Amino acid sequence: MTLRIAIIGAGLGGIAAAVKLTTSTRAGITIFEQSAGVGGTWYDNRYPGCEVDVHSHAYSFSFLGYDWSRTHATQAELLAYANHVVDRFGLREHLRLSTRVTGLVWEEASSTYTLSTEHGDSHEFDVVVSALGLLSVPRYPGWPGLDTFAGPVFHTSRWEQHDLTGKSVAVVGTGSTAVQIVPAIAPTAAQVYVYQREPGWIEPKYERDFSPRERWIYRHVPLAQRLNRARIFHKGNRRFKGYDVGSRRQRRMREACERFINGTITDPAVRKAVTPGYPWGCKRPILSSTFYESLNRDNVSLVPQAVTRVFPGAVEDATGSVRDIDVLILSTGFQPTRFLAGLDVKGRDGRGLHDVWRERATAFMGITVPGFPNFFILYGPNTNGGVSVIAQLERQAEVVVAAVRRLARTRRRTIDTSPAAARRFTAWVDKRLASNASAMNAGCHNYYHDGSGHNVTQWPGGHLAYALATRLVARFGLRSPS
């Protein structure tokens, strides 16, 4: 029997699933993507200075080397890489671009899902893989007067091209996106106000172009790229010891960040304002070699306050100070705890996935949910982290492949998840994260926690632990009902 498989999303997660399925099974796949091209977040985010925080050799698939030009690839190169993989493995014929999936309904009688799209059509599939990503739903602030601003105002993931020459620009936020944008626009804009609600720990990124000799070696000696990849993962796994708030590495990470602040920023008041009072790792650690230097510029001003109100040509901060601006850039993040937002999934007995997740989003190994047979999630609850999300996505795709193979070689038509296994997994995650720097009692605000205080995004360890767990544990949690 040739299984029909739908993959929702053509970002790097959807591409990983498609490659693994087409090279390891005989299943027929269809990839639905709401955007006009592949690449996911690297298709949507096109702001100045946009590049990945993970080393290129780690932020790429293990099954296909690439001639990277930099230690940390830019958005344009990552988008080119996504298209390269699609073409290398012949996936373009399976794509349905500009097609947003709106709903899935499990049909018990046929053991299939009815998939509906925004265009009003429906299709039947034996297996569905959701690869919608984690950072895909922008968070827009609810400031009074935001809709009255007279100039350009936009979220960083919906970047608009405007000539900033001679303009006064407000960038709201100092997270991983803002620290790339500010150094990129500062040389052009007349004035840049950087609004910081809460500082984050920032480490130097050490990004650079590869030399011609390095590129030649990595291009012609495949083992060299694999060895460098292994080195990166080894160093990254060691970093995870720093998330223990009482560890020696936690202290070392904070000291290194403080040295970076003191050695880069010239103004003592700014140095104090950007130094967090909470443990390293409480918020997502930020990598940037140029942000602190940009704060030394005469035309860049750090405002260590939250924005509270917007006027037609100005913004007001929490102290009541009002500054005139021409352009308002919202680097206000995403809504990562809203997993599968916009997708209505109904499983056995007509239960809705979002109803099941009303109190908390959980999934076994972050991949499957009891009562939703033959349905798999990539980048689901508690899978963020592990050095490189690309490696995490590959391991999740391999779980899907193993399940599809089991369905293909047996007469049973469904694979579901043991509720007991799912509960044990969630309890284990909570226990591991209790002493993590990201815990709510650590004194910072992060995007990891839902409204009830549950950490629903983070994986509590390195990639090796996740690789072993998906290989050895996932098979015991998935079952084929008789």
PDB file of N, CA, C and O in Angstrom, residues 398-426:
ATOM      1  N   GLU A 398      12.862  11.495  11.377  1.00  0.00           N
ATOM      2  CA  GLU A 398      13.188  10.064  11.405  1.00  0.00           C
ATOM      3  C   GLU A 398      12.162   9.265  12.201  1.00  0.00           C
ATOM      4  O   GLU A 398      11.886   8.101  11.883  1.00  0.00           O
ATOM      5  N   VAL A 399      11.575   9.886  13.227  1.00  0.00           N
ATOM      6  CA  VAL A 399      10.480   9.236  13.943  1.00  0.00           C
ATOM      7  C   VAL A 399       9.287   9.044  13.010  1.00  0.00           C
ATOM      8  O   VAL A 399       8.628   7.991  13.005  1.00  0.00           O
ATOM      9  N   VAL A 400       8.993  10.055  12.201  1.00  0.00           N
ATOM     10  CA  VAL A 400       7.905   9.951  11.228  1.00  0.00           C
ATOM     11  C   VAL A 400       8.186   8.822  10.250  1.00  0.00           C
ATOM     12  O   VAL A 400       7.296   8.001   9.952  1.00  0.00           O
ATOM     13  N   VAL A 401       9.398   8.751   9.748  1.00  0.00           N
ATOM     14  CA  VAL A 401       9.756   7.695   8.793  1.00  0.00           C
ATOM     15  C   VAL A 401       9.562   6.316   9.412  1.00  0.00           C
ATOM     16  O   VAL A 401       9.008   5.404   8.779  1.00  0.00           O
ATOM     17  N   ALA A 402      10.006   6.135  10.658  1.00  0.00           N
ATOM     18  CA  ALA A 402       9.852   4.829  11.321  1.00  0.00           C
ATOM     19  C   ALA A 402       8.385   4.462  11.460  1.00  0.00           C
ATOM     20  O   ALA A 402       8.004   3.297  11.262  1.00  0.00           O
ATOM     21  N   ALA A 403       7.545   5.442  11.784  1.00  0.00           N
ATOM     22  CA  ALA A 403       6.115   5.171  11.918  1.00  0.00           C
ATOM     23  C   ALA A 403       5.487   4.831  10.573  1.00  0.00           C
ATOM     24  O   ALA A 403       4.665   3.912  10.472  1.00  0.00           O
ATOM     25  N   VAL A 404       5.877   5.546   9.533  1.00  0.00           N
ATOM     26  CA  VAL A 404       5.339   5.277   8.195  1.00  0.00           C
ATOM     27  C   VAL A 404       5.762   3.892   7.719  1.00  0.00           C
ATOM     28  O   VAL A 404       4.966   3.143   7.133  1.00  0.00           O
ATOM     29  N   ARG A 405       6.985   3.508   7.982  1.00  0.00           N
ATOM     30  CA  ARG A 405       7.437   2.170   7.619  1.00  0.00           C
ATOM     31  C   ARG A 405       6.625   1.104   8.339  1.00  0.00           C
ATOM     32  O   ARG A 405       6.268   0.077   7.755  1.00  0.00           O
ATOM     33  N   ARG A 406       6.330   1.343   9.620  1.00  0.00           N
ATOM     34  CA  ARG A 406       5.544   0.376  10.375  1.00  0.00           C
ATOM     35  C   ARG A 406       4.144   0.246   9.781  1.00  0.00           C
ATOM     36  O   ARG A 406       3.608  -0.862   9.650  1.00  0.00           O
ATOM     37  N   LEU A 407       3.550   1.389   9.433  1.00  0.00           N
ATOM     38  CA  LEU A 407       2.225   1.339   8.817  1.00  0.00           C
ATOM     39  C   LEU A 407       2.255   0.590   7.484  1.00  0.00           C
ATOM     40  O   LEU A 407       1.341  -0.168   7.167  1.00  0.00           O
ATOM     41  N   ALA A 408       3.307   0.791   6.716  1.00  0.00           N
ATOM     42  CA  ALA A 408       3.395   0.191   5.390  1.00  0.00           C
ATOM     43  C   ALA A 408       3.585  -1.324   5.439  1.00  0.00           C
ATOM     44  O   ALA A 408       3.123  -2.038   4.543  1.00  0.00           O
ATOM     45  N   ARG A 409       4.251  -1.818   6.472  1.00  0.00           N
ATOM     46  CA  ARG A 409       4.562  -3.253   6.493  1.00  0.00           C
ATOM     47  C   ARG A 409       3.583  -4.077   7.335  1.00  0.00           C
ATOM     48  O   ARG A 409       3.710  -5.296   7.420  1.00  0.00           O
ATOM     49  N   THR A 410       2.600  -3.430   7.961  1.00  0.00           N
ATOM     50  CA  THR A 410       1.618  -4.156   8.748  1.00  0.00           C
ATOM     51  C   THR A 410       0.220  -3.914   8.192  1.00  0.00           C
ATOM     52  O   THR A 410       0.004  -3.034   7.358  1.00  0.00           O
ATOM     53  N   ARG A 411      -0.723  -4.692   8.670  1.00  0.00           N
ATOM     54  CA  ARG A 411      -2.105  -4.525   8.229  1.00  0.00           C
ATOM     55  C   ARG A 411      -2.838  -3.473   9.050  1.00  0.00           C
ATOM     56  O   ARG A 411      -3.952  -3.093   8.715  1.00  0.00           O
ATOM     57  N   ARG A 412      -2.220  -3.036  10.136  1.00  0.00           N
ATOM     58  CA  ARG A 412      -2.839  -2.005  10.958  1.00  0.00           C
ATOM     59  C   ARG A 412      -2.699  -0.656  10.270  1.00  0.00           C
ATOM     60  O   ARG A 412      -1.668  -0.341   9.702  1.00  0.00           O
ATOM     61  N   ARG A 413      -3.741   0.133  10.373  1.00  0.00           N
ATOM     62  CA  ARG A 413      -3.792   1.359   9.580  1.00  0.00           C
ATOM     63  C   ARG A 413      -3.508   2.615  10.386  1.00  0.00           C
ATOM     64  O   ARG A 413      -3.487   3.713   9.835  1.00  0.00           O
ATOM     65  N   THR A 414      -3.329   2.462  11.696  1.00  0.00           N
ATOM     66  CA  THR A 414      -3.106   3.650  12.518  1.00  0.00           C
ATOM     67  C   THR A 414      -1.967   3.438  13.493  1.00  0.00           C
ATOM     68  O   THR A 414      -1.679   2.319  13.924  1.00  0.00           O
ATOM     69  N   ILE A 415      -1.329   4.542  13.833  1.00  0.00           N
ATOM     70  CA  ILE A 415      -0.351   4.598  14.925  1.00  0.00           C
ATOM     71  C   ILE A 415      -0.755   5.747  15.823  1.00  0.00           C
ATOM     72  O   ILE A 415      -0.964   6.874  15.357  1.00  0.00           O
ATOM     73  N   ASP A 416      -0.913   5.436  17.100  1.00  0.00           N
ATOM     74  CA  ASP A 416      -1.305   6.453  18.075  1.00  0.00           C
ATOM     75  C   ASP A 416      -0.240   6.500  19.172  1.00  0.00           C
ATOM     76  O   ASP A 416       0.756   5.792  19.116  1.00  0.00           O
ATOM     77  N   THR A 417      -0.476   7.338  20.159  1.00  0.00           N
ATOM     78  CA  THR A 417       0.482   7.538  21.237  1.00  0.00           C
ATOM     79  C   THR A 417      -0.088   7.031  22.552  1.00  0.00           C
ATOM     80  O   THR A 417      -1.271   7.263  22.847  1.00  0.00           O
ATOM     81  N   SER A 418       0.725   6.383  23.327  1.00  0.00           N
ATOM     82  CA  SER A 418       0.319   5.942  24.658  1.00  0.00           C
ATOM     83  C   SER A 418       0.129   7.151  25.565  1.00  0.00           C
ATOM     84  O   SER A 418       1.074   7.929  25.767  1.00  0.00           O
ATOM     85  N   PRO A 419      -1.060   7.362  26.130  1.00  0.00           N
ATOM     86  CA  PRO A 419      -1.257   8.486  27.050  1.00  0.00           C
ATOM     87  C   PRO A 419      -0.314   8.434  28.245  1.00  0.00           C
ATOM     88  O   PRO A 419       0.169   9.473  28.711  1.00  0.00           O
ATOM     89  N   ALA A 420      -0.043   7.231  28.739  1.00  0.00           N
ATOM     90  CA  ALA A 420       0.863   7.103  29.886  1.00  0.00           C
ATOM     91  C   ALA A 420       2.266   7.561  29.517  1.00  0.00           C
ATOM     92  O   ALA A 420       2.945   8.246  30.291  1.00  0.00           O
ATOM     93  N   ALA A 421       2.732   7.179  28.313  1.00  0.00           N
ATOM     94  CA  ALA A 421       4.063   7.598  27.864  1.00  0.00           C
ATOM     95  C   ALA A 421       4.121   9.110  27.711  1.00  0.00           C
ATOM     96  O   ALA A 421       5.119   9.744  28.061  1.00  0.00           O
ATOM     97  N   ALA A 422       3.051   9.703  27.191  1.00  0.00           N
ATOM     98  CA  ALA A 422       3.019  11.159  27.022  1.00  0.00           C
ATOM     99  C   ALA A 422       3.071  11.859  28.372  1.00  0.00           C
ATOM    100  O   ALA A 422       3.777  12.867  28.536  1.00  0.00           O
ATOM    101  N   ARG A 423       2.351  11.338  29.372  1.00  0.00           N
ATOM    102  CA  ARG A 423       2.369  11.950  30.703  1.00  0.00           C
ATOM    103  C   ARG A 423       3.752  11.828  31.344  1.00  0.00           C
ATOM    104  O   ARG A 423       4.243  12.775  31.967  1.00  0.00           O
ATOM    105  N   ARG A 424       4.378  10.661  31.191  1.00  0.00           N
ATOM    106  CA  ARG A 424       5.709  10.474  31.776  1.00  0.00           C
ATOM    107  C   ARG A 424       6.721  11.409  31.137  1.00  0.00           C
ATOM    108  O   ARG A 424       7.603  11.952  31.808  1.00  0.00           O
ATOM    109  N   PHE A 425       6.601  11.594  29.827  1.00  0.00           N
ATOM    110  CA  PHE A 425       7.527  12.496  29.134  1.00  0.00           C
ATOM    111  C   PHE A 425       7.384  13.923  29.651  1.00  0.00           C
ATOM    112  O   PHE A 425       8.390  14.589  29.961  1.00  0.00           O
ATOM    113  N   THR A 426       6.161  14.408  29.782  1.00  0.00           N
ATOM    114  CA  THR A 426       5.939  15.775  30.255  1.00  0.00           C
ATOM    115  C   THR A 426       6.447  15.941  31.685  1.00  0.00           C
ATOM    116  O   THR A 426       7.068  16.965  32.019  1.00  0.00           O
TER     117      THR A 426
END
